[in-house]
Amino acid sequence: IEEASKRDHRKIGKQQELFFFNAVASPGSCFWTAHGTRIFNRLQELLRAEYRVRNFQEVITPNIYAADLFKRSGHYQNYNSDMYGFKVEGQEWFLK
């Protein structure tokens, strides 16, 4: 456990100033620094190159979903207290 702690990406990322978190602005969301963004983008390029090699197609899905989806999957019942949710015009939504 001690060895794994030394390689914790959250700790290393902060030490190397790759990203930071701000609980007031957006709890749980990562803010990438310029250097971290360069690394992130390079990893995205690598993934996309591998997609092409394997004939995969990239898709982009929404970042928010109606609560009904999570109720259907069982996530709502099991993880609701740990999910980021909000209401819009009386309908409940959650971040994926």
Short mmCIF file of N, CA, C and O in Angstrom, two decimals:
data_model
loop_
_atom_site.label_atom_id
_atom_site.label_comp_id
_atom_site.label_asym_id
_atom_site.label_seq_id
_atom_site.Cartn_x
_atom_site.Cartn_y
_atom_site.Cartn_z
N ILE A 1 0.84 -1.20 0.00
CA ILE A 1 0.00 0.00 0.00
C ILE A 1 0.87 1.25 0.00
O ILE A 1 0.56 2.20 -0.68
N GLU A 2 1.95 1.20 0.76
CA GLU A 2 2.85 2.36 0.81
C GLU A 2 3.47 2.63 -0.55
O GLU A 2 3.58 3.77 -0.98
N GLU A 3 3.87 1.56 -1.26
CA GLU A 3 4.46 1.70 -2.59
C GLU A 3 3.44 2.26 -3.58
O GLU A 3 3.75 3.12 -4.40
N ALA A 4 2.20 1.77 -3.50
CA ALA A 4 1.14 2.26 -4.38
C ALA A 4 0.86 3.74 -4.12
O ALA A 4 0.57 4.50 -5.05
N SER A 5 0.97 4.14 -2.88
CA SER A 5 0.75 5.55 -2.53
C SER A 5 1.75 6.47 -3.23
O SER A 5 1.40 7.58 -3.61
N LYS A 6 2.96 6.00 -3.43
CA LYS A 6 3.99 6.79 -4.11
C LYS A 6 3.65 7.01 -5.58
O LYS A 6 4.10 7.97 -6.19
N ARG A 7 2.85 6.09 -6.16
CA ARG A 7 2.51 6.18 -7.58
C ARG A 7 1.09 6.69 -7.80
O ARG A 7 0.56 6.58 -8.90
N ASP A 8 0.46 7.22 -6.79
CA ASP A 8 -0.91 7.71 -6.89
C ASP A 8 -0.98 8.86 -7.88
O ASP A 8 -0.36 9.90 -7.69
N HIS A 9 -1.74 8.68 -8.97
CA HIS A 9 -1.80 9.69 -10.03
C HIS A 9 -2.34 11.02 -9.52
O HIS A 9 -1.95 12.08 -10.02
N ARG A 10 -3.20 10.99 -8.52
CA ARG A 10 -3.74 12.25 -7.99
C ARG A 10 -2.64 13.06 -7.30
O ARG A 10 -2.55 14.28 -7.46
N LYS A 11 -1.79 12.37 -6.57
CA LYS A 11 -0.68 13.02 -5.87
C LYS A 11 0.38 13.50 -6.85
O LYS A 11 0.83 14.65 -6.79
N ILE A 12 0.76 12.65 -7.79
CA ILE A 12 1.79 12.99 -8.77
C ILE A 12 1.32 14.15 -9.65
O ILE A 12 2.08 15.07 -9.94
N GLY A 13 0.07 14.10 -10.09
CA GLY A 13 -0.47 15.17 -10.93
C GLY A 13 -0.42 16.53 -10.27
O GLY A 13 -0.10 17.54 -10.90
N LYS A 14 -0.72 16.56 -8.98
CA LYS A 14 -0.64 17.83 -8.24
C LYS A 14 0.80 18.28 -8.08
O LYS A 14 1.12 19.46 -8.27
N GLN A 15 1.69 17.34 -7.74
CA GLN A 15 3.11 17.67 -7.56
C GLN A 15 3.72 18.22 -8.84
O GLN A 15 4.53 19.14 -8.80
N GLN A 16 3.33 17.66 -9.97
CA GLN A 16 3.88 18.09 -11.26
C GLN A 16 3.07 19.22 -11.89
O GLN A 16 3.35 19.63 -13.01
N GLU A 17 2.08 19.69 -11.16
CA GLU A 17 1.21 20.79 -11.61
C GLU A 17 0.58 20.50 -12.96
O GLU A 17 0.53 21.35 -13.85
N LEU A 18 0.06 19.26 -13.11
CA LEU A 18 -0.63 18.86 -14.34
C LEU A 18 -2.10 19.24 -14.28
O LEU A 18 -2.72 19.51 -15.31
N PHE A 19 -2.67 19.22 -13.08
CA PHE A 19 -4.09 19.54 -12.90
C PHE A 19 -4.32 19.96 -11.45
O PHE A 19 -3.45 19.83 -10.60
N PHE A 20 -5.53 20.47 -11.20
CA PHE A 20 -5.93 20.80 -9.83
C PHE A 20 -7.44 20.66 -9.73
O PHE A 20 -8.14 20.51 -10.73
N PHE A 21 -7.93 20.68 -8.52
CA PHE A 21 -9.36 20.60 -8.25
C PHE A 21 -9.78 21.83 -7.48
O PHE A 21 -9.00 22.38 -6.71
N ASN A 22 -11.01 22.28 -7.70
CA ASN A 22 -11.54 23.42 -6.98
C ASN A 22 -12.95 23.06 -6.53
O ASN A 22 -13.88 23.03 -7.34
N ALA A 23 -13.09 22.80 -5.23
CA ALA A 23 -14.38 22.35 -4.68
C ALA A 23 -15.46 23.41 -4.78
O ALA A 23 -16.64 23.07 -4.82
N VAL A 24 -15.09 24.67 -4.86
CA VAL A 24 -16.09 25.73 -4.95
C VAL A 24 -16.59 25.88 -6.39
O VAL A 24 -17.79 25.94 -6.63
N ALA A 25 -15.68 25.90 -7.34
CA ALA A 25 -16.05 26.13 -8.74
C ALA A 25 -16.77 24.93 -9.35
O ALA A 25 -17.77 25.08 -10.05
N SER A 26 -16.24 23.73 -9.10
CA SER A 26 -16.83 22.53 -9.70
C SER A 26 -16.34 21.29 -8.94
O SER A 26 -15.35 20.68 -9.34
N PRO A 27 -17.03 20.92 -7.88
CA PRO A 27 -16.58 19.80 -7.05
C PRO A 27 -16.38 18.52 -7.86
O PRO A 27 -17.22 18.15 -8.67
N GLY A 28 -15.23 17.90 -7.67
CA GLY A 28 -14.94 16.64 -8.33
C GLY A 28 -14.44 16.75 -9.76
O GLY A 28 -14.10 15.76 -10.38
N SER A 29 -14.40 17.97 -10.29
CA SER A 29 -13.96 18.17 -11.67
C SER A 29 -12.49 18.56 -11.72
O SER A 29 -12.01 19.36 -10.92
N CYS A 30 -11.82 18.03 -12.70
CA CYS A 30 -10.40 18.30 -12.89
C CYS A 30 -10.21 19.53 -13.77
O CYS A 30 -10.84 19.66 -14.82
N PHE A 31 -9.35 20.43 -13.35
CA PHE A 31 -8.94 21.58 -14.15
C PHE A 31 -7.52 21.30 -14.62
O PHE A 31 -6.61 21.17 -13.80
N TRP A 32 -7.33 21.16 -15.92
CA TRP A 32 -6.01 20.86 -16.47
C TRP A 32 -5.19 22.13 -16.65
O TRP A 32 -5.69 23.13 -17.15
N THR A 33 -3.93 22.07 -16.28
CA THR A 33 -3.02 23.18 -16.56
C THR A 33 -2.56 23.05 -18.01
O THR A 33 -2.86 22.07 -18.68
N ALA A 34 -1.80 24.04 -18.49
CA ALA A 34 -1.32 23.99 -19.88
C ALA A 34 -0.46 22.75 -20.12
O ALA A 34 -0.63 22.05 -21.13
N HIS A 35 0.45 22.45 -19.21
CA HIS A 35 1.31 21.28 -19.37
C HIS A 35 0.49 19.98 -19.30
O HIS A 35 0.69 19.07 -20.10
N GLY A 36 -0.43 19.92 -18.36
CA GLY A 36 -1.29 18.75 -18.24
C GLY A 36 -2.14 18.56 -19.48
O GLY A 36 -2.37 17.43 -19.94
N THR A 37 -2.60 19.67 -20.06
CA THR A 37 -3.40 19.60 -21.28
C THR A 37 -2.60 19.04 -22.44
O THR A 37 -3.11 18.24 -23.24
N ARG A 38 -1.34 19.42 -22.54
CA ARG A 38 -0.49 18.87 -23.61
C ARG A 38 -0.37 17.35 -23.47
O ARG A 38 -0.47 16.61 -24.46
N ILE A 39 -0.17 16.87 -22.25
CA ILE A 39 -0.07 15.43 -22.02
C ILE A 39 -1.41 14.75 -22.32
O ILE A 39 -1.45 13.72 -23.00
N PHE A 40 -2.49 15.33 -21.84
CA PHE A 40 -3.83 14.79 -22.08
C PHE A 40 -4.10 14.68 -23.59
O PHE A 40 -4.55 13.64 -24.08
N ASN A 41 -3.80 15.74 -24.32
CA ASN A 41 -4.03 15.73 -25.76
C ASN A 41 -3.17 14.71 -26.48
O ASN A 41 -3.61 14.05 -27.43
N ARG A 42 -1.94 14.54 -26.03
CA ARG A 42 -1.06 13.52 -26.64
C ARG A 42 -1.62 12.12 -26.41
O ARG A 42 -1.58 11.28 -27.30
N LEU A 43 -2.14 11.88 -25.22
CA LEU A 43 -2.76 10.58 -24.94
C LEU A 43 -4.00 10.37 -25.82
O LEU A 43 -4.24 9.26 -26.31
N GLN A 44 -4.76 11.43 -26.03
CA GLN A 44 -5.93 11.34 -26.92
C GLN A 44 -5.50 11.01 -28.34
O GLN A 44 -6.13 10.18 -29.01
N GLU A 45 -4.42 11.63 -28.81
CA GLU A 45 -3.89 11.33 -30.15
C GLU A 45 -3.49 9.87 -30.25
O GLU A 45 -3.75 9.21 -31.26
N LEU A 46 -2.82 9.36 -29.21
CA LEU A 46 -2.41 7.96 -29.19
C LEU A 46 -3.63 7.03 -29.25
O LEU A 46 -3.65 6.07 -30.02
N LEU A 47 -4.64 7.33 -28.45
CA LEU A 47 -5.87 6.52 -28.47
C LEU A 47 -6.52 6.53 -29.85
O LEU A 47 -6.92 5.48 -30.37
N ARG A 48 -6.61 7.70 -30.45
CA ARG A 48 -7.25 7.80 -31.76
C ARG A 48 -6.46 7.06 -32.83
O ARG A 48 -7.04 6.44 -33.72
N ALA A 49 -5.15 7.09 -32.73
CA ALA A 49 -4.32 6.32 -33.67
C ALA A 49 -4.60 4.83 -33.50
O ALA A 49 -4.71 4.09 -34.49
N GLU A 50 -4.73 4.38 -32.27
CA GLU A 50 -5.03 2.97 -32.01
C GLU A 50 -6.43 2.61 -32.50
O GLU A 50 -6.65 1.50 -32.98
N TYR A 51 -7.37 3.52 -32.37
CA TYR A 51 -8.72 3.28 -32.90
C TYR A 51 -8.63 3.00 -34.40
O TYR A 51 -9.26 2.08 -34.92
N ARG A 52 -7.86 3.84 -35.12
CA ARG A 52 -7.74 3.67 -36.57
C ARG A 52 -7.11 2.32 -36.91
O ARG A 52 -7.57 1.62 -37.81
N VAL A 53 -6.06 1.94 -36.20
CA VAL A 53 -5.38 0.66 -36.44
C VAL A 53 -6.36 -0.50 -36.26
O VAL A 53 -6.35 -1.46 -37.03
N ARG A 54 -7.23 -0.39 -35.28
CA ARG A 54 -8.16 -1.47 -34.96
C ARG A 54 -9.52 -1.31 -35.63
O ARG A 54 -10.45 -2.06 -35.37
N ASN A 55 -9.63 -0.31 -36.49
CA ASN A 55 -10.87 -0.02 -37.22
C ASN A 55 -12.05 0.27 -36.28
O ASN A 55 -13.18 -0.10 -36.55
N PHE A 56 -11.74 0.92 -35.15
CA PHE A 56 -12.79 1.36 -34.23
C PHE A 56 -13.29 2.72 -34.68
O PHE A 56 -12.57 3.48 -35.33
N GLN A 57 -14.49 3.05 -34.30
CA GLN A 57 -15.05 4.37 -34.56
C GLN A 57 -15.31 5.08 -33.24
O GLN A 57 -15.90 4.50 -32.33
N GLU A 58 -14.87 6.32 -33.15
CA GLU A 58 -15.05 7.09 -31.93
C GLU A 58 -16.45 7.68 -31.92
O GLU A 58 -16.96 8.14 -32.95
N VAL A 59 -17.07 7.67 -30.76
CA VAL A 59 -18.37 8.32 -30.58
C VAL A 59 -18.28 9.22 -29.35
O VAL A 59 -17.43 9.04 -28.49
N ILE A 60 -19.17 10.19 -29.29
CA ILE A 60 -19.24 11.09 -28.13
C ILE A 60 -20.67 11.03 -27.61
O ILE A 60 -21.62 11.17 -28.38
N THR A 61 -20.79 10.79 -26.31
CA THR A 61 -22.10 10.69 -25.69
C THR A 61 -22.35 11.89 -24.78
O THR A 61 -21.39 12.57 -24.39
N PRO A 62 -23.60 12.14 -24.41
CA PRO A 62 -23.89 13.28 -23.53
C PRO A 62 -23.19 13.15 -22.17
O PRO A 62 -22.85 12.04 -21.74
N ASN A 63 -23.02 14.28 -21.52
CA ASN A 63 -22.42 14.29 -20.19
C ASN A 63 -23.47 14.24 -19.08
O ASN A 63 -23.14 14.02 -17.93
N ILE A 64 -24.74 14.52 -19.43
CA ILE A 64 -25.80 14.45 -18.45
C ILE A 64 -26.90 13.52 -18.96
O ILE A 64 -27.12 13.41 -20.17
N TYR A 65 -27.54 12.83 -18.01
CA TYR A 65 -28.60 11.89 -18.35
C TYR A 65 -29.75 12.05 -17.37
O TYR A 65 -29.54 12.38 -16.20
N ALA A 66 -30.96 11.75 -17.84
CA ALA A 66 -32.14 11.76 -16.99
C ALA A 66 -31.99 10.68 -15.92
O ALA A 66 -31.42 9.62 -16.17
N ALA A 67 -32.53 10.96 -14.75
CA ALA A 67 -32.44 10.01 -13.64
C ALA A 67 -33.03 8.66 -13.99
O ALA A 67 -32.58 7.62 -13.49
N ASP A 68 -34.01 8.63 -14.88
CA ASP A 68 -34.66 7.37 -15.26
C ASP A 68 -33.65 6.34 -15.78
O ASP A 68 -33.79 5.15 -15.52
N LEU A 69 -32.64 6.78 -16.51
CA LEU A 69 -31.63 5.85 -17.02
C LEU A 69 -30.91 5.17 -15.86
O LEU A 69 -30.71 3.96 -15.85
N PHE A 70 -30.52 5.96 -14.85
CA PHE A 70 -29.79 5.41 -13.71
C PHE A 70 -30.70 4.56 -12.82
O PHE A 70 -30.23 3.63 -12.18
N LYS A 71 -31.97 4.88 -12.80
CA LYS A 71 -32.92 4.05 -12.06
C LYS A 71 -33.06 2.70 -12.75
O LYS A 71 -33.12 1.66 -12.09
N ARG A 72 -33.10 2.70 -14.06
CA ARG A 72 -33.24 1.47 -14.83
C ARG A 72 -32.01 0.56 -14.65
O ARG A 72 -32.13 -0.65 -14.57
N SER A 73 -30.83 1.17 -14.59
CA SER A 73 -29.60 0.38 -14.47
C SER A 73 -29.30 -0.06 -13.04
O SER A 73 -28.45 -0.91 -12.82
N GLY A 74 -29.97 0.56 -12.07
CA GLY A 74 -29.72 0.24 -10.66
C GLY A 74 -28.71 1.17 -10.00
O GLY A 74 -28.52 1.13 -8.80
N HIS A 75 -28.08 2.02 -10.79
CA HIS A 75 -27.09 2.95 -10.22
C HIS A 75 -27.74 3.94 -9.26
O HIS A 75 -27.17 4.29 -8.24
N TYR A 76 -28.93 4.40 -9.60
CA TYR A 76 -29.62 5.38 -8.77
C TYR A 76 -29.85 4.83 -7.37
O TYR A 76 -29.55 5.47 -6.38
N GLN A 77 -30.36 3.61 -7.31
CA GLN A 77 -30.67 2.99 -6.03
C GLN A 77 -29.41 2.72 -5.21
O GLN A 77 -29.43 2.81 -3.98
N ASN A 78 -28.32 2.38 -5.87
CA ASN A 78 -27.10 1.99 -5.16
C ASN A 78 -26.11 3.13 -4.93
O ASN A 78 -25.32 3.07 -3.98
N TYR A 79 -26.11 4.14 -5.80
CA TYR A 79 -25.05 5.16 -5.73
C TYR A 79 -25.57 6.59 -5.70
O TYR A 79 -24.79 7.54 -5.80
N ASN A 80 -26.85 6.77 -5.57
CA ASN A 80 -27.46 8.10 -5.65
C ASN A 80 -26.75 9.13 -4.76
O ASN A 80 -26.51 10.25 -5.19
N SER A 81 -26.39 8.74 -3.55
CA SER A 81 -25.77 9.70 -2.63
C SER A 81 -24.38 10.13 -3.07
O SER A 81 -23.87 11.16 -2.63
N ASP A 82 -23.75 9.37 -3.98
CA ASP A 82 -22.41 9.70 -4.46
C ASP A 82 -22.42 10.29 -5.87
O ASP A 82 -21.36 10.54 -6.44
N MET A 83 -23.60 10.49 -6.43
CA MET A 83 -23.72 11.00 -7.80
C MET A 83 -23.99 12.49 -7.77
O MET A 83 -24.59 13.01 -6.83
N TYR A 84 -23.54 13.19 -8.82
CA TYR A 84 -23.79 14.62 -8.95
C TYR A 84 -25.10 14.82 -9.72
O TYR A 84 -25.16 14.55 -10.92
N GLY A 85 -26.12 15.26 -9.00
CA GLY A 85 -27.43 15.42 -9.62
C GLY A 85 -27.95 16.84 -9.46
O GLY A 85 -27.48 17.62 -8.63
N PHE A 86 -28.96 17.16 -10.28
CA PHE A 86 -29.59 18.48 -10.22
C PHE A 86 -30.96 18.38 -10.89
O PHE A 86 -31.24 17.41 -11.59
N LYS A 87 -31.78 19.36 -10.64
CA LYS A 87 -33.12 19.38 -11.24
C LYS A 87 -33.24 20.56 -12.19
O LYS A 87 -32.76 21.65 -11.92
N VAL A 88 -33.91 20.30 -13.31
CA VAL A 88 -34.22 21.34 -14.29
C VAL A 88 -35.70 21.19 -14.63
O VAL A 88 -36.11 20.12 -15.08
N GLU A 89 -36.44 22.25 -14.36
CA GLU A 89 -37.88 22.25 -14.63
C GLU A 89 -38.57 21.01 -14.07
O GLU A 89 -39.39 20.36 -14.73
N GLY A 90 -38.18 20.64 -12.85
CA GLY A 90 -38.81 19.53 -12.16
C GLY A 90 -38.28 18.16 -12.51
O GLY A 90 -38.68 17.16 -11.92
N GLN A 91 -37.39 18.05 -13.50
CA GLN A 91 -36.84 16.75 -13.88
C GLN A 91 -35.45 16.59 -13.29
O GLN A 91 -34.64 17.52 -13.33
N GLU A 92 -35.17 15.40 -12.78
CA GLU A 92 -33.89 15.10 -12.15
C GLU A 92 -32.89 14.60 -13.20
O GLU A 92 -33.21 13.74 -14.01
N TRP A 93 -31.67 15.16 -13.14
CA TRP A 93 -30.59 14.82 -14.07
C TRP A 93 -29.33 14.49 -13.28
O TRP A 93 -29.15 14.95 -12.16
N PHE A 94 -28.43 13.71 -13.91
CA PHE A 94 -27.15 13.37 -13.27
C PHE A 94 -26.03 13.42 -14.31
O PHE A 94 -26.24 13.14 -15.49
N LEU A 95 -24.85 13.77 -13.80
CA LEU A 95 -23.66 13.70 -14.65
C LEU A 95 -23.26 12.24 -14.82
O LEU A 95 -23.43 11.45 -13.90
N LYS A 96 -22.73 11.90 -15.98
CA LYS A 96 -22.28 10.50 -16.16
C LYS A 96 -20.98 10.28 -15.45
O LYS A 96 -20.28 11.15 -15.07
#
